[in-house]
Amino acid sequence: MLVSLNTVFAVPLHCNGCVDDVTSALKQVDGIDKIQCDLSKQLVSVEGSAPPSSIVKAIQGTGRDAIVRGSGEPNSSAVCILETHEPAHNATPVRGLARLVKASSQSTLFDLTLSGMRPRTTYFASIRNAGDISRGPLSTGGLYKSIGSVTVDEQGSGQAFIVKEDMPIWEVIGRSMVVGLDKDCKKMFLEDVVGVIARSAGVWENEKTVCSCSGKTIWEERKDAVSKGMV
């Protein structure tokens, strides 16, 4: 099932040459129908069925970074930062990111990216009944719904783009997501990664350039996130 999305990215665009480079790179990505670049606001709007993670990767291939600023309609997007709770990895716990976007009134699209996982292993993603991650995956409650699988490569990285029917996005916000080893998504292991699903901005809902809490620009926040393995 192909789902058309409208996603906006913040991209450091300094001249028309930057716009041409980014546009040219994005035209090579399958599933992109429309590209609009706003040089003054340093924003790139993309419409099509390509996963946001693939679009970010293509932009980064031009030597520029990209930050998702919004996807889908208002109140139709969510995000989940996936972390390990293994004591040995407390210094760099982040292992992945899941972006969720409403595909229809009754279905949700999952753009799942993992890194730092066990090489050449297949993991299985699921939504849990509870949003309690105080004990990692062990406190997330029973299975709400399974999502699908993602196989990581020899570097421990992997990506999956899944559309799940009969799962309205508003039903999963506040619940936890577990990406783990059990194919049936019933047994929990400390090695499994987990996060709480939170609402994120839709297209044009987030025009922030400086964080009101930290006073940092979005690019300074991005640098901090990269250092922690969050992106």
XYZ file of N, CA and C in Angstrom:
693
model
N 0.844 -1.192 0.000
C 0.000 0.000 0.000
C 0.879 1.242 0.000
N 0.782 2.067 -1.055
C 1.553 3.288 -1.143
C 0.762 4.431 -0.522
N 1.421 5.189 0.352
C 0.775 6.303 1.033
C 1.517 7.575 0.689
N 0.805 8.596 0.250
C 1.436 9.865 -0.091
C 1.499 10.753 1.144
N 2.690 11.263 1.431
C 2.915 12.109 2.595
C 3.436 13.465 2.167
N 3.168 14.460 2.987
C 3.790 15.771 2.825
C 4.645 16.006 4.059
N 5.951 16.110 3.876
C 6.878 16.280 4.991
C 7.764 17.489 4.742
N 7.986 18.266 5.809
C 8.817 19.461 5.719
C 10.113 19.235 6.497
N 11.245 19.613 5.880
C 12.565 19.435 6.480
C 13.260 20.791 6.585
N 13.946 21.015 7.695
C 14.860 22.151 7.795
C 16.190 21.725 7.197
N 16.696 22.509 6.252
C 17.948 22.189 5.555
C 18.751 23.484 5.416
N 20.052 23.485 5.727
C 20.858 24.695 5.562
C 21.066 25.037 4.086
N 20.235 25.924 3.567
C 20.302 26.372 2.166
C 20.840 27.796 2.134
N 21.970 28.011 1.467
C 22.607 29.324 1.477
C 22.504 30.064 0.146
N 22.198 29.329 -0.927
C 22.126 29.960 -2.241
C 21.322 29.076 -3.175
N 21.113 29.544 -4.389
C 20.372 28.748 -5.364
C 21.116 27.467 -5.739
N 22.441 27.488 -5.615
C 23.216 26.275 -5.866
C 22.873 25.191 -4.863
N 22.644 25.579 -3.605
C 22.233 24.624 -2.576
C 20.878 24.013 -2.929
N 19.968 24.874 -3.364
C 18.635 24.411 -3.754
C 18.738 23.409 -4.897
N 19.584 23.725 -5.892
C 19.743 22.829 -7.038
C 20.338 21.489 -6.623
N 21.342 21.518 -5.714
C 21.970 20.275 -5.253
C 20.962 19.373 -4.546
N 20.192 19.966 -3.631
C 19.217 19.192 -2.861
C 18.115 18.659 -3.770
N 17.619 19.515 -4.658
C 16.561 19.089 -5.582
C 17.030 17.948 -6.467
N 18.241 18.057 -6.979
C 18.788 17.014 -7.842
C 18.914 15.686 -7.098
N 19.367 15.735 -5.845
C 19.521 14.509 -5.052
C 18.173 13.864 -4.768
N 17.172 14.683 -4.465
C 15.859 14.146 -4.127
C 15.154 13.553 -5.339
N 15.477 14.052 -6.522
C 14.866 13.509 -7.734
C 15.326 12.072 -8.005
N 16.400 11.666 -7.346
C 16.901 10.297 -7.510
C 16.224 9.319 -6.559
N 15.414 9.821 -5.639
C 14.753 8.966 -4.639
C 13.407 8.493 -5.173
N 13.186 7.203 -5.178
C 11.912 6.653 -5.632
C 10.774 7.094 -4.715
N 9.653 7.413 -5.324
C 8.456 7.723 -4.541
C 8.232 9.194 -4.265
N 9.117 10.063 -4.744
C 8.934 11.503 -4.536
C 8.208 12.099 -5.732
N 7.098 12.779 -5.455
C 6.278 13.362 -6.520
C 6.484 14.866 -6.675
N 6.783 15.560 -5.577
C 6.870 17.020 -5.625
C 7.900 17.515 -4.622
N 8.728 18.473 -5.047
C 9.768 19.057 -4.192
C 9.635 20.576 -4.248
N 9.595 21.223 -3.090
C 9.569 22.676 -3.008
C 10.621 23.135 -2.009
N 11.461 24.061 -2.409
C 12.509 24.593 -1.530
C 12.242 26.064 -1.258
N 12.306 26.455 0.010
C 12.151 27.853 0.412
C 13.508 28.329 0.918
N 14.225 29.070 0.065
C 15.582 29.492 0.395
C 15.598 30.433 1.586
N 14.633 31.345 1.674
C 14.625 32.331 2.751
C 14.384 31.691 4.122
N 13.533 30.657 4.160
C 13.220 29.990 5.430
C 14.072 28.735 5.640
N 14.865 28.346 4.630
C 15.712 27.153 4.694
C 14.881 25.910 5.001
N 13.805 25.760 4.233
C 12.904 24.622 4.385
C 12.734 23.914 3.050
N 12.578 22.612 3.110
C 12.314 21.792 1.932
C 11.055 20.983 2.193
N 10.074 21.116 1.308
C 8.816 20.379 1.416
C 8.805 19.277 0.353
N 8.492 18.065 0.780
C 8.502 16.915 -0.125
C 7.174 16.173 -0.028
N 6.583 15.863 -1.178
C 5.358 15.074 -1.230
C 5.631 13.771 -1.973
N 5.045 12.692 -1.474
C 5.209 11.401 -2.123
C 5.179 10.269 -1.127
N 5.515 9.082 -1.597
C 5.459 7.885 -0.760
C 6.818 7.490 -0.180
N 7.862 8.271 -0.439
C 9.199 7.949 0.089
C 9.231 8.154 1.603
N 9.853 7.250 2.359
C 9.957 7.417 3.807
C 10.767 8.671 4.160
N 10.373 9.396 5.207
C 11.163 10.564 5.638
C 12.626 10.230 5.883
N 12.904 9.039 6.414
C 14.293 8.660 6.684
C 15.106 8.564 5.401
N 14.481 8.106 4.298
C 15.181 8.022 3.014
C 15.457 9.413 2.451
N 14.542 10.335 2.696
C 14.723 11.709 2.226
C 15.865 12.375 2.983
N 15.906 12.182 4.300
C 17.004 12.731 5.107
C 18.341 12.182 4.609
N 18.403 10.887 4.339
C 19.639 10.263 3.873
C 20.091 10.861 2.543
N 19.142 11.112 1.643
C 19.484 11.694 0.345
C 20.022 13.115 0.499
N 19.411 13.902 1.360
C 19.885 15.275 1.596
C 21.267 15.257 2.236
N 21.468 14.348 3.185
C 22.784 14.244 3.827
C 23.849 13.835 2.821
N 23.453 13.141 1.768
C 24.394 12.757 0.726
C 24.948 13.945 -0.043
N 24.303 15.113 0.068
C 24.805 16.331 -0.581
C 25.781 17.088 0.319
N 26.030 16.553 1.524
C 26.914 17.235 2.465
C 26.175 18.181 3.402
N 24.843 18.133 3.378
C 24.030 18.984 4.249
C 23.236 18.109 5.200
N 22.831 18.676 6.306
C 22.015 17.932 7.249
C 20.544 18.234 6.970
N 19.658 17.497 7.614
C 18.230 17.721 7.450
C 17.516 17.313 8.734
N 16.548 18.106 9.135
C 15.751 17.833 10.324
C 14.283 17.816 9.926
N 13.568 16.769 10.293
C 12.130 16.723 10.023
C 11.435 17.759 10.891
N 10.713 18.682 10.255
C 10.015 19.745 10.984
C 8.528 19.483 11.106
N 8.018 18.562 10.335
C 6.607 18.222 10.413
C 6.236 17.254 9.318
N 5.258 16.405 9.598
C 4.831 15.422 8.605
C 3.345 15.154 8.776
N 2.625 15.133 7.657
C 1.197 14.855 7.717
C 0.383 16.053 8.149
N -0.890 15.835 8.366
C -1.799 16.881 8.797
C -1.619 17.153 10.288
N -2.156 18.275 10.797
C -2.113 18.530 12.250
C -2.711 17.357 13.032
N -2.086 17.036 14.159
C -2.542 15.948 15.034
C -2.540 14.586 14.334
N -1.625 14.416 13.380
C -1.593 13.135 12.652
C -0.224 12.478 12.694
N 0.684 12.978 13.532
C 2.051 12.453 13.558
C 2.505 12.175 14.990
N 3.431 11.247 15.108
C 4.004 10.920 16.413
C 5.434 10.452 16.219
N 6.168 10.371 17.322
C 7.566 9.957 17.264
C 7.881 9.132 18.498
N 8.834 8.219 18.360
C 9.251 7.391 19.486
C 10.759 7.191 19.418
N 11.466 7.637 20.439
C 12.908 7.427 20.551
C 13.133 6.100 21.266
N 13.827 5.198 20.616
C 14.017 3.847 21.132
C 15.366 3.728 21.835
N 15.325 3.260 23.082
C 16.540 3.174 23.894
C 16.703 1.779 24.485
N 17.950 1.415 24.734
C 18.246 0.194 25.454
C 18.332 0.510 26.946
N 17.910 -0.435 27.756
C 17.999 -0.283 29.206
C 19.033 -1.233 29.796
N 19.870 -1.786 28.943
C 20.955 -2.626 29.449
C 21.971 -1.759 30.185
N 22.343 -2.107 31.408
C 23.276 -1.281 32.196
C 24.592 -0.998 31.486
N 25.065 -1.924 30.688
C 26.359 -1.754 30.020
C 26.331 -0.646 28.975
N 25.141 -0.216 28.571
C 25.034 0.774 27.501
C 24.394 2.079 27.974
N 24.430 2.349 29.265
C 23.777 3.541 29.810
C 24.352 4.839 29.261
N 25.627 4.832 28.854
C 26.251 6.071 28.364
C 25.665 6.493 27.023
N 25.350 5.544 26.172
C 24.770 5.836 24.854
C 23.575 4.905 24.634
N 22.452 5.215 25.277
C 21.323 4.277 25.264
C 20.493 4.275 23.984
N 20.520 5.354 23.206
C 19.607 5.458 22.063
C 20.009 4.483 20.964
N 19.014 3.737 20.479
C 19.261 2.734 19.450
C 18.399 2.928 18.202
N 17.496 3.878 18.225
C 16.682 4.042 17.031
C 15.593 5.087 17.192
N 14.871 5.266 16.119
C 13.807 6.260 16.066
C 12.672 5.717 15.207
N 11.462 5.897 15.681
C 10.283 5.532 14.894
C 9.456 6.785 14.652
N 9.186 7.086 13.392
C 8.277 8.170 13.044
C 6.954 7.554 12.618
N 5.863 8.085 13.142
C 4.540 7.579 12.839
C 3.729 8.689 12.187
N 3.048 8.360 11.096
C 2.212 9.327 10.390
C 0.899 8.655 10.016
N -0.201 9.380 10.177
C -1.505 8.837 9.805
C -1.544 8.585 8.305
N -1.810 7.337 7.925
C -1.924 6.989 6.516
C -3.356 7.129 6.033
N -4.304 6.873 6.928
C -5.722 7.054 6.650
C -6.414 7.165 8.005
N -7.733 7.255 7.996
C -8.449 7.408 9.268
C -8.261 6.201 10.178
N -7.918 5.047 9.602
C -7.804 3.832 10.407
C -6.452 3.141 10.285
N -5.453 3.793 9.710
C -4.150 3.144 9.563
C -3.014 4.118 9.839
N -1.874 3.563 10.225
C -0.699 4.352 10.606
C 0.528 3.834 9.879
N 1.340 4.763 9.408
C 2.596 4.434 8.739
C 3.738 4.523 9.750
N 4.602 3.518 9.779
C 5.761 3.477 10.667
C 7.038 3.543 9.837
N 7.859 4.550 10.104
C 9.174 4.691 9.482
C 10.188 4.427 10.591
N 10.729 3.226 10.603
C 11.550 2.748 11.723
C 13.016 2.637 11.320
N 13.883 3.271 12.092
C 15.321 3.236 11.838
C 16.049 2.780 13.098
N 16.958 1.814 12.946
C 17.727 1.283 14.076
C 19.223 1.397 13.819
N 20.002 1.529 14.881
C 21.465 1.502 14.785
C 22.030 1.004 16.107
N 23.244 0.447 16.058
C 23.880 -0.056 17.272
C 23.244 -1.319 17.817
N 22.532 -2.057 16.958
C 21.876 -3.289 17.386
C 22.792 -4.486 17.135
N 22.340 -5.673 17.542
C 23.109 -6.891 17.289
C 23.166 -7.138 15.775
N 24.354 -7.260 15.207
C 24.478 -7.420 13.748
C 23.746 -8.642 13.214
N 23.248 -8.492 11.971
C 22.612 -9.577 11.229
C 21.517 -10.276 12.044
N 20.655 -9.480 12.632
C 19.577 -9.994 13.476
C 18.245 -9.384 13.038
N 17.188 -10.179 13.093
C 15.851 -9.667 12.798
C 15.145 -9.327 14.104
N 14.612 -8.121 14.170
C 13.880 -7.650 15.346
C 12.417 -7.454 14.981
N 11.566 -7.512 16.001
C 10.126 -7.423 15.798
C 9.554 -6.284 16.638
N 8.835 -5.395 15.980
C 8.306 -4.204 16.641
C 6.862 -4.418 17.075
N 6.524 -3.850 18.227
C 5.151 -3.974 18.719
C 4.786 -2.760 19.562
N 3.484 -2.502 19.663
C 2.947 -1.492 20.565
C 2.462 -2.226 21.804
N 2.774 -1.666 22.974
C 2.406 -2.315 24.231
C 1.225 -1.597 24.877
N 0.589 -2.255 25.821
C -0.585 -1.686 26.477
C -0.257 -0.478 27.341
N 0.919 -0.484 27.947
C 1.276 0.578 28.895
C 2.378 1.475 28.336
N 2.487 2.654 28.926
C 3.548 3.583 28.549
C 4.628 3.657 29.609
N 4.694 2.669 30.480
C 5.670 2.629 31.566
C 6.951 1.954 31.081
N 8.046 2.715 30.993
C 9.328 2.119 30.591
C 10.354 2.242 31.714
N 9.856 2.344 32.945
C 10.763 2.492 34.090
C 11.676 1.293 34.256
N 11.250 0.130 33.815
C 12.097 -1.069 33.848
C 12.362 -1.572 32.433
N 12.448 -0.614 31.520
C 12.680 -0.986 30.134
C 11.488 -1.741 29.582
N 11.729 -2.729 28.719
C 10.624 -3.480 28.120
C 9.828 -4.306 29.131
N 10.410 -4.590 30.278
C 9.765 -5.455 31.257
C 8.544 -4.822 31.909
N 8.395 -3.494 31.828
C 7.280 -2.811 32.491
C 6.267 -2.232 31.504
N 6.348 -2.646 30.255
C 5.494 -2.048 29.223
C 4.119 -2.709 29.090
N 3.877 -3.759 29.848
C 2.572 -4.408 29.800
C 2.444 -5.380 28.646
N 1.216 -5.852 28.448
C 0.964 -6.844 27.431
C 0.984 -6.274 26.028
N 0.858 -7.166 25.058
C 0.877 -6.777 23.653
C -0.413 -6.062 23.269
N -0.276 -4.864 22.703
C -1.426 -4.153 22.146
C -1.604 -4.571 20.689
N -0.563 -4.354 19.891
C -0.581 -4.830 18.514
C 0.851 -4.973 18.010
N 1.084 -6.008 17.206
C 2.391 -6.156 16.567
C 2.428 -5.275 15.327
N 3.636 -4.847 14.946
C 3.788 -3.923 13.822
C 4.426 -4.608 12.620
N 5.567 -5.223 12.838
C 6.296 -5.851 11.745
C 7.734 -6.069 12.142
N 8.569 -6.424 11.181
C 9.958 -6.764 11.483
C 10.930 -5.860 10.747
N 12.143 -5.797 11.279
C 13.232 -5.080 10.626
C 14.503 -5.891 10.843
N 15.240 -6.130 9.769
C 16.492 -6.884 9.846
C 17.662 -5.927 9.734
N 18.582 -6.012 10.682
C 19.735 -5.116 10.677
C 20.903 -5.787 9.959
N 21.807 -4.960 9.445
C 22.931 -5.464 8.661
C 24.122 -5.780 9.550
N 25.270 -6.023 8.917
C 26.470 -6.387 9.681
C 26.990 -5.244 10.523
N 26.515 -4.018 10.260
C 26.902 -2.869 11.075
C 25.921 -2.616 12.224
N 24.873 -3.423 12.284
C 23.877 -3.249 13.340
C 22.836 -2.194 13.033
N 22.702 -1.836 11.745
C 21.747 -0.808 11.342
C 20.664 -1.412 10.453
N 19.461 -0.848 10.541
C 18.374 -1.347 9.719
C 17.256 -0.341 9.609
N 16.381 -0.541 8.634
C 15.275 0.376 8.398
C 14.077 -0.404 7.872
N 12.888 0.005 8.294
C 11.654 -0.604 7.789
C 10.608 0.488 7.623
N 9.777 0.322 6.599
C 8.710 1.273 6.277
C 7.426 0.447 6.200
N 6.572 0.577 7.211
C 5.438 -0.333 7.377
C 4.143 0.459 7.520
N 3.101 0.043 6.813
C 1.768 0.602 6.996
C 0.926 -0.424 7.742
N 0.415 -0.019 8.880
C -0.378 -0.922 9.718
C -1.843 -0.516 9.680
N -2.685 -1.426 9.202
C -4.111 -1.162 9.115
C -4.766 -1.307 10.495
N -5.958 -0.727 10.621
C -6.749 -0.836 11.859
C -5.975 -0.372 13.084
N -5.194 0.690 12.919
C -4.444 1.244 14.043
C -4.420 2.769 13.925
N -5.495 3.450 14.320
C -5.505 4.923 14.278
C -4.379 5.479 15.140
N -3.730 6.505 14.664
C -2.550 7.014 15.359
C -2.876 7.542 16.747
N -4.084 8.094 16.918
C -4.423 8.634 18.232
C -4.539 7.548 19.291
N -4.732 6.288 18.875
C -4.844 5.197 19.845
C -3.495 4.765 20.411
N -2.401 5.097 19.737
C -1.096 4.601 20.189
C -0.275 5.662 20.921
N -0.648 6.929 20.815
C 0.100 7.976 21.524
C -0.023 7.768 23.027
N 1.114 7.774 23.713
C 1.156 7.517 25.145
C 1.463 6.073 25.493
N 1.328 5.193 24.531
C 1.714 3.803 24.749
C 3.214 3.656 24.464
N 3.754 2.505 24.798
C 5.173 2.265 24.529
C 5.328 1.393 23.291
N 6.494 1.508 22.676
C 6.876 0.649 21.561
C 8.100 -0.150 21.968
N 8.078 -1.428 21.648
C 9.231 -2.304 21.916
C 9.690 -2.902 20.597
N 10.979 -2.879 20.367
C 11.575 -3.568 19.224
C 12.474 -4.650 19.810
N 12.034 -5.896 19.677
C 12.719 -6.966 20.390
C 12.950 -8.222 19.585
N 13.425 -9.234 20.267
C 13.880 -10.468 19.631
C 12.780 -11.504 19.437
N 11.705 -11.418 20.218
C 10.667 -12.437 20.158
C 9.737 -12.214 18.970
N 9.658 -13.191 18.084
C 8.843 -13.083 16.872
C 7.369 -12.866 17.191
N 6.908 -13.446 18.296
C 5.499 -13.323 18.683
C 5.226 -12.080 19.535
N 6.281 -11.328 19.836
C 6.158 -10.070 20.604
C 5.506 -10.283 21.966
N 5.763 -11.446 22.572
C 5.180 -11.732 23.884
C 6.240 -11.751 24.984
N 7.395 -12.340 24.678
C 8.478 -12.380 25.659
C 9.318 -11.116 25.552
N 9.681 -10.559 26.703
C 10.509 -9.355 26.735
C 11.913 -9.716 27.218
N 12.921 -9.118 26.584
C 14.305 -9.319 26.972
C 14.936 -7.958 27.262
N 15.881 -7.923 28.177
C 16.520 -6.663 28.536
C 17.225 -6.041 27.337
N 17.635 -6.869 26.387
C 18.303 -6.378 25.174
C 17.342 -5.612 24.253
N 16.035 -5.847 24.380
C 15.052 -5.167 23.548
C 15.117 -3.655 23.776
N 14.808 -2.889 22.740
C 14.815 -1.427 22.881
C 13.379 -0.928 22.979
N 13.207 0.194 23.667
C 11.864 0.623 24.033
C 11.770 2.143 24.096
N 10.580 2.672 23.868
C 10.356 4.104 24.006
C 8.869 4.377 24.132
N 8.525 5.601 24.510
C 7.124 6.017 24.623
C 6.760 6.842 23.392
N 5.610 6.560 22.822
C 5.147 7.261 21.623
C 4.544 8.603 22.016
N 5.069 9.672 21.425
C 4.611 11.021 21.749
C 4.163 11.746 20.482
N 3.232 12.660 20.629
C 2.764 13.441 19.489
C 3.911 14.279 18.936
N 3.948 14.435 17.607
C 4.919 15.325 16.979
C 4.186 16.268 16.032
N 4.899 17.256 15.527
C 4.275 18.303 14.720
C 3.871 17.803 13.344
N 2.742 18.322 12.863
C 2.344 18.112 11.489
C 3.033 19.147 10.607
N 2.780 19.086 9.294
C 3.388 20.031 8.360
C 3.009 21.461 8.737
N 4.018 22.328 8.796
C 3.880 23.766 9.087
C 3.421 24.061 10.509
N 3.392 23.055 11.394
C 3.024 23.311 12.789
C 4.233 23.702 13.631
N 5.430 23.474 13.135
C 6.630 23.728 13.927
C 7.558 24.669 13.171
N 7.499 25.949 13.507
C 8.372 26.936 12.872
C 9.474 27.410 13.824
N 9.663 26.685 14.925
C 10.673 27.041 15.912
C 12.069 26.967 15.318
N 12.882 27.989 15.564
C 14.293 27.945 15.169
C 15.213 27.966 16.383
N 14.674 28.392 17.539
C 15.429 28.404 18.793
C 14.560 27.775 19.874
N 15.127 26.845 20.631
C 14.389 26.178 21.702
C 14.176 27.145 22.867
N 12.935 27.307 23.302
C 12.643 28.230 24.398
C 13.169 27.710 25.733
N 13.399 26.403 25.828
C 13.899 25.828 27.087
C 15.413 25.983 27.233
N 16.145 25.619 26.179
C 17.615 25.613 26.259
C 18.265 26.853 25.651
N 17.528 27.551 24.771
C 18.112 28.702 24.080
C 18.989 28.299 22.913
N 19.010 27.003 22.597
C 19.841 26.515 21.502
C 19.069 26.556 20.191
N 19.809 26.738 19.082
C 19.180 26.670 17.767
C 18.847 25.218 17.449
N 18.020 25.011 16.416
C 17.677 23.637 16.053
C 18.903 22.853 15.621
N 19.907 23.539 15.073
C 21.112 22.833 14.621
C 22.009 22.479 15.793
N 22.013 23.327 16.848
C 22.748 22.975 18.068
C 22.077 21.799 18.763
N 20.731 21.800 18.773
C 20.004 20.660 19.331
C 20.285 19.389 18.528
N 20.364 19.554 17.217
C 20.648 18.417 16.337
C 22.025 17.831 16.653
N 23.010 18.708 16.858
C 24.362 18.249 17.167
C 24.369 17.455 18.469
N 23.628 17.951 19.466
C 23.533 17.235 20.742
C 22.883 15.867 20.546
N 21.837 15.832 19.729
C 21.117 14.569 19.500
C 22.015 13.559 18.796
N 22.788 14.022 17.814
C 23.702 13.134 17.090
C 24.736 12.550 18.038
N 25.264 13.382 18.949
C 26.281 12.922 19.887
C 25.743 11.851 20.837
N 24.416 11.865 21.048
C 23.797 10.886 21.936
C 23.249 9.691 21.159
N 23.421 9.697 19.832
C 22.935 8.596 19.015
C 21.448 8.628 18.770
N 20.820 9.793 18.929
C 19.364 9.883 18.800
C 18.910 9.998 17.364
N 19.818 10.288 16.414
C 19.438 10.407 15.004
C 20.481 9.719 14.139
